[in-house]
CSV table of C-alpha atoms and ligand atoms in Angstrom, one decimal:
chain,number,residue,atom,x,y,z
S,1,MET,CA,-0.7,11.7,-18.2
S,2,ASN,CA,2.7,10.2,-17.1
S,3,ILE,CA,3.9,8.2,-14.2
S,4,ASN,CA,4.3,11.2,-12.1
S,5,ASP,CA,0.5,11.6,-12.2
S,6,ILE,CA,-0.1,8.4,-10.3
S,7,ILE,CA,-1.7,9.4,-7.0
S,8,GLY,CA,-0.8,7.9,-3.7
S,9,GLN,CA,2.0,5.5,-4.8
S,10,GLY,CA,4.9,7.9,-4.5
S,11,GLY,CA,7.3,5.2,-3.3
S,12,VAL,CA,6.6,2.9,-6.1
S,13,VAL,CA,6.9,5.6,-8.7
S,14,GLU,CA,10.3,6.7,-7.2
S,15,PHE,CA,11.5,3.1,-7.2
S,16,LEU,CA,10.7,2.5,-10.9
S,17,ARG,CA,12.1,5.9,-11.9
S,18,THR,CA,15.3,5.0,-10.2
S,19,ALA,CA,15.5,1.6,-11.8
S,20,HIS,CA,15.2,3.2,-15.2
S,21,LYS,CA,17.7,6.0,-14.4
S,22,GLN,CA,20.3,3.4,-13.2
S,23,ASN,CA,19.5,1.1,-16.2
S,24,ARG,CA,18.4,-1.7,-13.8
S,25,ILE,CA,15.0,-2.5,-15.0
S,26,ALA,CA,14.1,-5.9,-14.0
S,27,SER,CA,12.9,-8.6,-16.4
S,28,LEU,CA,10.2,-9.7,-14.1
S,29,TYR,CA,8.1,-7.6,-11.6
S,30,ILE,CA,5.2,-8.5,-9.4
S,31,PHE,CA,3.0,-5.4,-8.6
S,32,HIS,CA,0.9,-6.3,-5.6
S,33,GLY,CA,-1.3,-4.6,-3.1
S,34,PRO,CA,-5.0,-3.9,-2.6
S,35,PRO,CA,-7.5,-4.0,-5.4
S,36,SER,CA,-8.0,-0.9,-7.5
S,37,VAL,CA,-5.1,1.4,-6.3
S,38,GLY,CA,-3.5,1.9,-9.7
S,39,LYS,CA,-1.2,-1.1,-10.2
S,40,THR,CA,-2.0,-1.8,-13.8
S,41,THR,CA,-2.2,2.0,-14.6
S,42,THR,CA,1.3,2.4,-13.1
S,43,ALA,CA,2.6,-0.6,-15.1
S,44,ILE,CA,1.3,0.9,-18.4
S,45,SER,CA,2.6,4.4,-17.5
S,46,PHE,CA,6.0,2.9,-16.6
S,47,ALA,CA,6.2,1.1,-20.0
S,48,ALA,CA,5.3,4.4,-21.8
S,49,GLY,CA,7.9,6.4,-19.7
S,50,VAL,CA,10.7,3.9,-20.4
S,51,ASN,CA,10.1,4.1,-24.1
S,52,CYS,CA,9.4,7.8,-24.4
S,53,ALA,CA,12.2,9.8,-26.1
S,54,ASP,CA,11.0,13.3,-25.1
S,55,ASN,CA,10.9,12.7,-21.4
S,56,PRO,CA,12.7,9.4,-20.8
S,57,GLY,CA,11.9,7.4,-17.7
S,58,ILE,CA,8.8,9.5,-17.0
S,59,GLY,CA,7.0,9.9,-20.2
S,60,CYS,CA,5.8,13.1,-21.8
S,61,GLY,CA,2.2,11.8,-22.3
S,62,LYS,CA,2.0,13.4,-25.7
S,63,CYS,CA,4.3,11.8,-28.2
S,64,LYS,CA,3.3,9.1,-30.5
S,65,ILE,CA,4.9,6.3,-28.4
S,66,CYS,CA,3.5,7.5,-25.1
S,67,LYS,CA,0.0,7.8,-26.6
S,68,LYS,CA,0.1,4.4,-28.2
S,69,PHE,CA,1.3,2.8,-24.9
S,70,LEU,CA,-1.2,4.7,-22.8
S,71,GLU,CA,-4.0,3.7,-25.1
S,72,ILE,CA,-2.8,0.0,-24.8
S,73,ASN,CA,-2.4,0.0,-28.5
S,74,HIS,CA,1.3,-0.4,-29.1
S,75,PRO,CA,2.7,-3.7,-30.5
S,76,ASP,CA,5.4,-3.8,-27.8
S,77,LEU,CA,2.9,-3.6,-25.0
S,78,ILE,CA,1.1,-6.9,-24.5
S,79,ILE,CA,-1.7,-7.0,-21.9
S,80,ILE,CA,-3.2,-10.3,-20.8
S,81,SER,CA,-6.3,-10.4,-18.6
S,82,PRO,CA,-8.7,-13.1,-17.5
S,83,VAL,CA,-11.2,-14.2,-20.1
S,84,ASP,CA,-14.4,-16.3,-19.9
S,85,SER,CA,-13.5,-19.1,-22.3
S,86,SER,CA,-10.6,-20.6,-24.2
S,87,ASP,CA,-12.2,-20.1,-27.5
S,88,PRO,CA,-9.6,-18.4,-29.7
S,89,LYS,CA,-12.2,-16.2,-31.3
S,90,GLN,CA,-13.5,-15.0,-28.0
S,91,ILE,CA,-10.0,-14.2,-26.9
S,92,GLU,CA,-9.3,-12.3,-30.0
S,93,GLN,CA,-12.4,-10.4,-29.4
S,94,HIS,CA,-11.5,-9.8,-25.8
S,95,GLN,CA,-8.1,-8.3,-27.0
S,96,SER,CA,-9.7,-5.9,-29.4
S,97,ASP,CA,-12.4,-4.9,-26.8
S,98,MET,CA,-9.7,-3.9,-24.4
S,99,ILE,CA,-8.3,-1.4,-26.9
S,100,GLU,CA,-11.7,-0.2,-27.9
S,101,GLN,CA,-13.0,0.2,-24.4
S,102,GLN,CA,-9.7,1.4,-23.0
S,103,ARG,CA,-9.8,-1.0,-20.1
S,104,TRP,CA,-8.2,-4.3,-19.3
S,105,ARG,CA,-10.8,-6.0,-17.3
S,106,ILE,CA,-13.5,-7.0,-19.8
S,107,ASN,CA,-14.8,-10.3,-18.3
S,108,GLU,CA,-15.2,-10.1,-14.4
S,109,SER,CA,-17.3,-13.3,-14.0
S,110,PRO,CA,-16.4,-16.0,-11.5
S,111,GLN,CA,-15.2,-18.3,-14.4
S,112,SER,CA,-13.0,-15.7,-16.0
S,113,MET,CA,-9.4,-16.7,-15.7
S,114,ILE,CA,-6.0,-16.5,-17.7
S,115,ARG,CA,-6.0,-19.4,-20.0
S,116,ILE,CA,-3.2,-21.6,-21.1
S,117,ILE,CA,-3.9,-20.7,-24.7
S,118,GLN,CA,-3.2,-17.0,-23.9
S,119,ILE,CA,0.2,-18.0,-22.4
S,120,ARG,CA,1.1,-20.2,-25.4
S,121,ASP,CA,0.1,-17.3,-27.8
S,122,LEU,CA,2.2,-14.9,-25.8
S,123,GLN,CA,5.2,-17.3,-26.0
S,124,GLU,CA,4.7,-17.3,-29.7
S,125,LYS,CA,4.8,-13.5,-29.9
S,126,LEU,CA,7.9,-13.3,-27.6
S,127,LYS,CA,9.9,-15.5,-30.2
S,128,PHE,CA,9.9,-12.5,-32.4
S,129,HIS,CA,12.0,-9.5,-32.0
S,130,ARG,CA,10.3,-6.5,-30.3
S,131,TRP,CA,8.7,-4.1,-32.8
S,132,SER,CA,10.0,-0.6,-32.4
S,133,ALA,CA,10.2,0.2,-28.7
S,134,SER,CA,13.5,0.1,-26.8
S,135,ARG,CA,11.8,-2.2,-24.3
S,136,ARG,CA,8.9,-4.4,-24.7
S,137,PHE,CA,6.4,-4.9,-21.8
S,138,VAL,CA,4.0,-7.7,-21.0
S,139,VAL,CA,1.5,-6.9,-18.2
S,140,VAL,CA,-0.5,-9.7,-16.9
S,141,VAL,CA,-3.7,-8.4,-15.1
S,142,ASP,CA,-5.1,-10.5,-12.1
S,143,ALA,CA,-2.2,-12.9,-12.4
S,144,GLU,CA,-3.5,-14.9,-9.5
S,145,LYS,CA,-6.3,-16.2,-11.7
S,146,MET,CA,-4.2,-18.8,-13.3
S,147,ARG,CA,-4.4,-22.6,-12.9
S,148,VAL,CA,-1.3,-24.3,-11.7
S,149,GLU,CA,-0.8,-25.9,-15.2
S,150,THR,CA,-1.1,-22.5,-16.8
S,151,ALA,CA,1.4,-21.0,-14.3
S,152,ASN,CA,3.8,-23.9,-15.0
S,153,ALA,CA,3.6,-23.4,-18.6
S,154,PHE,CA,4.4,-19.8,-18.0
S,155,LEU,CA,7.4,-20.5,-15.8
S,156,LYS,CA,10.0,-21.0,-18.4
S,157,THR,CA,9.2,-17.6,-19.9
S,158,LEU,CA,9.1,-15.9,-16.5
S,159,GLU,CA,12.6,-17.4,-15.7
S,160,GLU,CA,14.1,-16.2,-18.9
S,161,PRO,CA,12.2,-13.6,-20.6
S,162,PRO,CA,13.6,-12.5,-24.1
S,163,VAL,CA,16.2,-9.6,-24.0
S,164,ASP,CA,14.8,-6.2,-23.5
S,165,THR,CA,11.5,-7.5,-22.4
S,166,THR,CA,9.9,-6.8,-19.0
S,167,ILE,CA,7.0,-8.9,-17.6
S,168,ILE,CA,4.9,-7.3,-15.0
S,169,LEU,CA,2.5,-9.6,-13.1
S,170,VAL,CA,-0.3,-7.6,-11.4
S,171,THR,CA,-2.1,-9.1,-8.4
S,172,SER,CA,-4.0,-8.2,-5.4
S,173,GLN,CA,-3.5,-11.8,-4.0
S,174,LEU,CA,0.3,-12.3,-3.9
S,175,ASN,CA,0.0,-15.5,-1.9
S,176,SER,CA,-2.0,-17.2,-4.6
S,177,LEU,CA,0.9,-17.0,-7.0
S,178,LEU,CA,3.3,-20.0,-7.2
S,179,PRO,CA,6.2,-19.5,-4.7
S,180,THR,CA,8.6,-20.4,-7.6
S,181,ILE,CA,7.3,-17.4,-9.5
S,182,ILE,CA,7.5,-15.0,-6.5
S,183,SER,CA,11.0,-16.0,-5.7
S,184,ARG,CA,12.1,-15.1,-9.3
S,185,ALA,CA,10.4,-11.7,-9.4
S,186,GLN,CA,11.1,-8.3,-8.0
S,187,LEU,CA,8.2,-7.5,-5.8
S,188,VAL,CA,6.7,-3.9,-5.8
S,189,LYS,CA,4.2,-3.2,-3.1
S,190,PHE,CA,1.3,-0.7,-3.7
S,191,ASN,CA,-0.4,1.0,-0.8
S,192,LYS,CA,-4.1,1.4,0.0
S,193,LEU,CA,-5.2,4.8,-1.1
S,194,LYS,CA,-6.3,7.3,1.4
S,195,PRO,CA,-9.8,8.8,0.9
S,196,GLU,CA,-8.4,12.2,0.3
S,197,GLN,CA,-6.2,10.7,-2.5
S,198,ILE,CA,-9.2,8.9,-4.0
S,199,SER,CA,-11.4,12.1,-3.9
S,200,GLU,CA,-8.5,14.0,-5.7
S,201,ILE,CA,-8.5,11.4,-8.5
S,202,LEU,CA,-12.4,11.4,-8.7
S,203,HIS,CA,-12.3,15.2,-8.9
S,204,GLN,CA,-9.4,15.6,-11.3
S,205,LYS,CA,-9.8,12.6,-13.6
S,206,TYR,CA,-13.6,12.2,-13.6
S,207,SER,CA,-14.6,15.8,-13.0
S,208,ILE,CA,-16.9,14.8,-10.0
S,209,SER,CA,-17.6,17.7,-7.6
S,210,LEU,CA,-15.4,17.8,-4.6
S,211,THR,CA,-18.1,17.2,-1.9
S,212,GLN,CA,-19.5,14.3,-3.9
S,213,ALA,CA,-16.0,12.9,-4.5
S,214,GLU,CA,-15.1,13.1,-0.8
S,215,GLN,CA,-18.3,11.2,0.1
S,216,ALA,CA,-17.9,8.6,-2.5
S,217,ALA,CA,-14.2,8.1,-1.4
S,218,LYS,CA,-15.2,7.5,2.1
S,219,LEU,CA,-17.9,5.0,1.0
S,220,GLY,CA,-15.5,3.2,-1.2
S,221,ASN,CA,-13.0,2.6,1.7
S,222,GLY,CA,-9.7,3.0,-0.1
S,223,GLN,CA,-10.7,1.5,-3.4
S,224,LEU,CA,-10.9,3.7,-6.4
S,225,GLN,CA,-13.2,1.7,-8.7
S,226,LYS,CA,-15.7,1.2,-6.0
S,227,SER,CA,-15.6,4.8,-5.0
S,228,LEU,CA,-16.1,5.8,-8.6
S,229,LYS,CA,-19.2,3.6,-8.8
S,230,PHE,CA,-20.5,5.2,-5.6
S,231,ALA,CA,-20.0,8.6,-7.4
S,232,ILE,CA,-21.6,7.9,-10.7
S,233,ASP,CA,-23.7,4.7,-10.7
S,234,GLU,CA,-27.3,5.9,-10.3
S,235,ASP,CA,-28.6,2.6,-9.0
S,236,LEU,CA,-26.0,2.5,-6.2
S,237,ILE,CA,-26.6,6.2,-5.4
S,238,ASN,CA,-30.3,5.5,-5.0
S,239,PHE,CA,-29.6,2.4,-3.1
S,240,ARG,CA,-27.8,4.3,-0.5
S,241,LEU,CA,-30.7,6.9,-0.2
S,242,GLU,CA,-33.2,4.0,0.2
S,243,ILE,CA,-31.2,2.4,2.9
S,244,ILE,CA,-30.9,5.6,4.9
S,245,GLU,CA,-34.6,6.4,4.5
S,246,SER,CA,-35.6,2.9,5.7
S,247,TYR,CA,-33.2,3.2,8.6
S,248,LEU,CA,-34.3,6.6,9.7
S,249,LYS,CA,-38.0,5.7,9.4
S,250,LYS,CA,-37.3,2.2,10.9
S,251,SER,CA,-39.5,0.9,8.2
S,252,THR,CA,-39.3,-2.8,8.1
S,253,ALA,CA,-41.5,-3.0,5.0
S,254,ASP,CA,-39.1,-0.7,3.0
S,255,PHE,CA,-36.1,-2.6,4.2
S,256,VAL,CA,-37.6,-5.9,3.1
S,257,LYS,CA,-38.3,-4.3,-0.3
S,258,ILE,CA,-34.6,-3.1,-0.9
S,259,CYS,CA,-32.7,-5.9,0.9
S,260,PRO,CA,-31.0,-8.0,-1.8
S,261,VAL,CA,-31.5,-11.6,-0.7
S,262,ARG,CA,-31.3,-13.6,-3.9
S,263,ILE,CA,-28.4,-15.9,-4.2
S,264,ASN,CA,-26.8,-13.9,-7.1
S,265,GLN,CA,-27.0,-10.6,-5.0
S,266,ARG,CA,-24.3,-11.4,-2.6
S,267,GLU,CA,-22.3,-8.5,-3.7
S,268,GLN,CA,-25.2,-6.1,-3.2
S,269,MET,CA,-25.9,-7.4,0.2
S,270,MET,CA,-22.2,-6.8,1.0
S,271,ILE,CA,-22.7,-3.2,-0.1
S,272,LEU,CA,-25.9,-2.9,2.0
S,273,LEU,CA,-24.0,-3.9,5.1
S,274,GLU,CA,-21.2,-1.5,4.3
S,275,PHE,CA,-23.7,1.3,3.8
S,276,MET,CA,-25.4,0.3,7.1
S,277,ASN,CA,-22.1,0.2,8.9
S,278,ILE,CA,-21.1,3.7,7.8
S,279,LEU,CA,-24.5,4.9,8.8
S,280,ASN,CA,-24.1,3.5,12.3
S,281,GLN,CA,-20.7,5.0,12.5
S,282,ASP,CA,-22.1,8.3,11.5
S,283,CYS,CA,-24.6,8.1,14.4
S,284,MET,CA,-21.8,7.3,16.8
S,285,TYR,CA,-19.8,10.3,15.6
S,286,ILE,CA,-22.8,12.6,16.2
S,287,LYS,CA,-23.4,11.1,19.6
S,288,LEU,CA,-19.8,11.8,20.4
S,289,GLY,CA,-20.1,15.4,19.2
S,290,LEU,CA,-18.0,14.8,16.0
S,291,ALA,CA,-20.7,15.6,13.5
S,292,ASP,CA,-18.2,17.0,11.1
S,293,LYS,CA,-16.7,13.6,10.5
S,294,ILE,CA,-19.9,12.0,9.2
S,295,VAL,CA,-19.9,10.5,5.7
S,296,ASN,CA,-23.6,10.9,5.0
S,297,TYR,CA,-23.4,14.6,5.4
S,298,ASP,CA,-26.4,15.1,3.1
S,299,PHE,CA,-28.6,13.6,5.9
S,300,LYS,CA,-26.9,15.4,8.7
S,301,GLN,CA,-29.9,17.1,10.3
S,302,ARG,CA,-32.1,14.1,10.2
S,303,LEU,CA,-29.4,11.9,11.7
S,304,VAL,CA,-28.8,14.4,14.5
S,305,ASP,CA,-32.6,14.2,15.3
S,306,TYR,CA,-32.5,10.5,15.0
S,307,VAL,CA,-29.6,10.0,17.3
S,308,LYS,CA,-31.4,12.0,20.1
S,309,LYS,CA,-33.7,9.1,20.4
S,310,VAL,CA,-31.0,6.4,20.5
S,311,ASP,CA,-28.7,5.3,23.2
S,312,ILE,CA,-24.9,5.0,22.6
S,313,THR,CA,-24.9,1.4,23.8
S,314,LYS,CA,-27.5,0.5,21.2
S,315,LEU,CA,-25.2,1.9,18.5
S,316,ILE,CA,-22.2,-0.1,19.8
S,317,GLU,CA,-24.5,-3.2,19.8
S,318,ASN,CA,-25.5,-2.4,16.2
S,319,ASN,CA,-21.9,-2.3,15.2
S,320,ASP,CA,-21.5,-5.9,16.5
S,321,ILE,CA,-24.7,-7.0,14.8
S,322,LEU,CA,-23.6,-5.7,11.5
S,323,GLU,CA,-20.1,-7.3,11.9
S,324,GLN,CA,-21.8,-10.6,12.7
S,325,ALA,CA,-24.0,-10.2,9.5
S,326,TYR,CA,-20.9,-9.5,7.4
S,327,GLN,CA,-19.3,-12.7,8.7
S,328,SER,CA,-22.5,-14.8,8.1
S,329,LEU,CA,-22.6,-13.6,4.6
S,330,ASN,CA,-19.0,-14.7,4.1
S,331,LEU,CA,-19.9,-18.1,5.4
S,332,PHE,CA,-22.6,-18.2,2.8
S,333,ILE,CA,-25.5,-18.3,5.2
S,334,ASP,CA,-28.9,-17.7,3.7
S,335,PRO,CA,-29.2,-14.0,3.1
S,336,VAL,CA,-32.9,-14.2,4.0
S,337,LEU,CA,-31.9,-15.3,7.6
S,338,ILE,CA,-29.3,-12.4,7.8
S,339,ARG,CA,-32.0,-9.9,6.6
S,340,ASP,CA,-34.4,-11.2,9.3
S,341,HIS,CA,-31.7,-11.0,11.9
S,342,LEU,CA,-31.1,-7.4,11.0
S,343,ILE,CA,-34.8,-6.6,11.1
S,344,GLY,CA,-35.2,-8.3,14.5
S,345,GLU,CA,-32.1,-6.6,16.0
S,346,ILE,CA,-31.9,-3.2,14.5
S,347,TYR,CA,-35.2,-2.3,12.9
S,348,GLU,CA,-37.6,-3.7,15.5
S,349,CYS,CA,-36.0,-2.6,18.7
Z,401,LIG,ZN1,6.4,10.6,-24.8
């Protein structure tokens, strides 16, 4: 793989390649945009491409340097991502887990953040000359997950990185970064991916069948990781099937069984609402004679039969009910109340 293989971010790739060609690589970038659209992957591919001798600026993907960079295992590529604690041993473990598991997000709990000790450690490393690459790269994943004091400790380094070193801050929440940091960086904006681009990635990179990839991409709403989960996570795949079954049968008992109402199940409840929303949209498409647009194509005939019994005004009303449920969940209203509201308004009428 090289930077040209990044899907759906043509403008960004062109911008970075031009910067390299014109020898104008900045010392500080902020890669920002929606979650899970390839920001960190692009940062790493860019680092590999800049240092590759066989295909400079793009990367050959095969040489020793490219491989080591892409496997995040080159001493001149430093990746920092949120950790659960400030314990140096755990941080060390976290760094080796990243290389071993080939992913940069290891801890994704609410308390995971970038710790001041990680920044101090980075500053120590940057005091030394780079190892062997022509340009050293530091990639900070989820850079918004930094306390103000950590960001302030980092500021000096961001203002004046060592020569031949580029720092890339990656974030999906640009406004959560300190304005003093934003003003010093070159901003690079990433786009939301289109469903067809996501299905292409799922198909090519993860060998998922095209029809399944297309469905997962639509369910994932522009987010690659989410779409990938919808394509391969058995629990989620079954969850969708159960929701559709309960919906088509209007079975309150089944819905109560599957509806995630515990306090730690907020994310699943969110997914349930998204699934129901897409299901309702599918019903509307069928009602409007656009059955070829539906996402839950594997239930097409049953949905067609179901829609015959439902009025379009009810489907529009359902749309509002689901939107309201979504907002209630965001306001931390008791999920049991939300569930009972859905039962009363959608299942029992
Ligand atoms: Zn190479």
